[in-house]
XYZ file of C-alpha atoms in Angstrom:
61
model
C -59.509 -17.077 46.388
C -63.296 -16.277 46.630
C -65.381 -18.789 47.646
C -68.690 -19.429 45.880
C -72.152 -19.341 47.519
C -74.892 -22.094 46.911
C -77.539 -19.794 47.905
C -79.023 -19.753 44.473
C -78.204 -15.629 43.567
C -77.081 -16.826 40.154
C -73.384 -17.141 40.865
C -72.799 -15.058 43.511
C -69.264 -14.887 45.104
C -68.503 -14.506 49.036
C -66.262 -12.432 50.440
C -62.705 -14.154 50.263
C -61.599 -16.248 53.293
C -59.061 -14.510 54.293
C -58.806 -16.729 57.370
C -57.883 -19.743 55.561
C -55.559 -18.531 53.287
C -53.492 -16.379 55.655
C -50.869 -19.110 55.333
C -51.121 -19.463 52.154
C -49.784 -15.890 51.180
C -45.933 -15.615 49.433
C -43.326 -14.863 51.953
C -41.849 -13.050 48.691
C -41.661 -12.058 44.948
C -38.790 -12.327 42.837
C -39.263 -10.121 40.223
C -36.344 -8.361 38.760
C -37.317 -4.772 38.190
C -34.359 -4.088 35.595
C -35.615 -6.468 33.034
C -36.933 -4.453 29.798
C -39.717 -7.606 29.915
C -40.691 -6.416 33.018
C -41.052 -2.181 32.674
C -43.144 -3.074 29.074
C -45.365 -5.415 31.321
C -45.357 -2.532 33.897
C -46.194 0.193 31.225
C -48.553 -2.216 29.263
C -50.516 -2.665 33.116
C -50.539 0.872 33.595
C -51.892 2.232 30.404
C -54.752 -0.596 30.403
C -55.514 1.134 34.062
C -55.557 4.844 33.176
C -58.076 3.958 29.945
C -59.992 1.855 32.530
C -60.523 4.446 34.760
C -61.282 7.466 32.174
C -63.862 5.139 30.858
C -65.430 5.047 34.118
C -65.366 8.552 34.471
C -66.421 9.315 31.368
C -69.830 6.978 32.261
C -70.043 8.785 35.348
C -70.103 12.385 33.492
């Protein structure tokens, strides 16, 4: 939910209006945490993160 900017910066993104989408937020998620499905999506998400952020510290170093 980030609103785009016509100020001619090439695409450059706003900070999100948090304002108008306060009611838009979920009251709540229904995810069932004991389905295999979800843990591989959990463990998939996870490892994606953890090379993520060694790559970034490895261009850091």
């Amino acid at each position: 939910n980030i609103e785009q900017t016509n100020s001619g910066g090439g695409g450059a993104f706003a900070k999100p209006s948090y304002e108008k989408n306060k009611n838009n937020l979920p009251q709540d998620f229904d995810i069932d945490m004991d389905n295999p499905e979800t843990e591989k999506a959990a463990v998939a998400i996870q490892s994606q993160f953890r090379r993520f952020q060694k790559k970034k510290q490895d261009v850091k170093s």
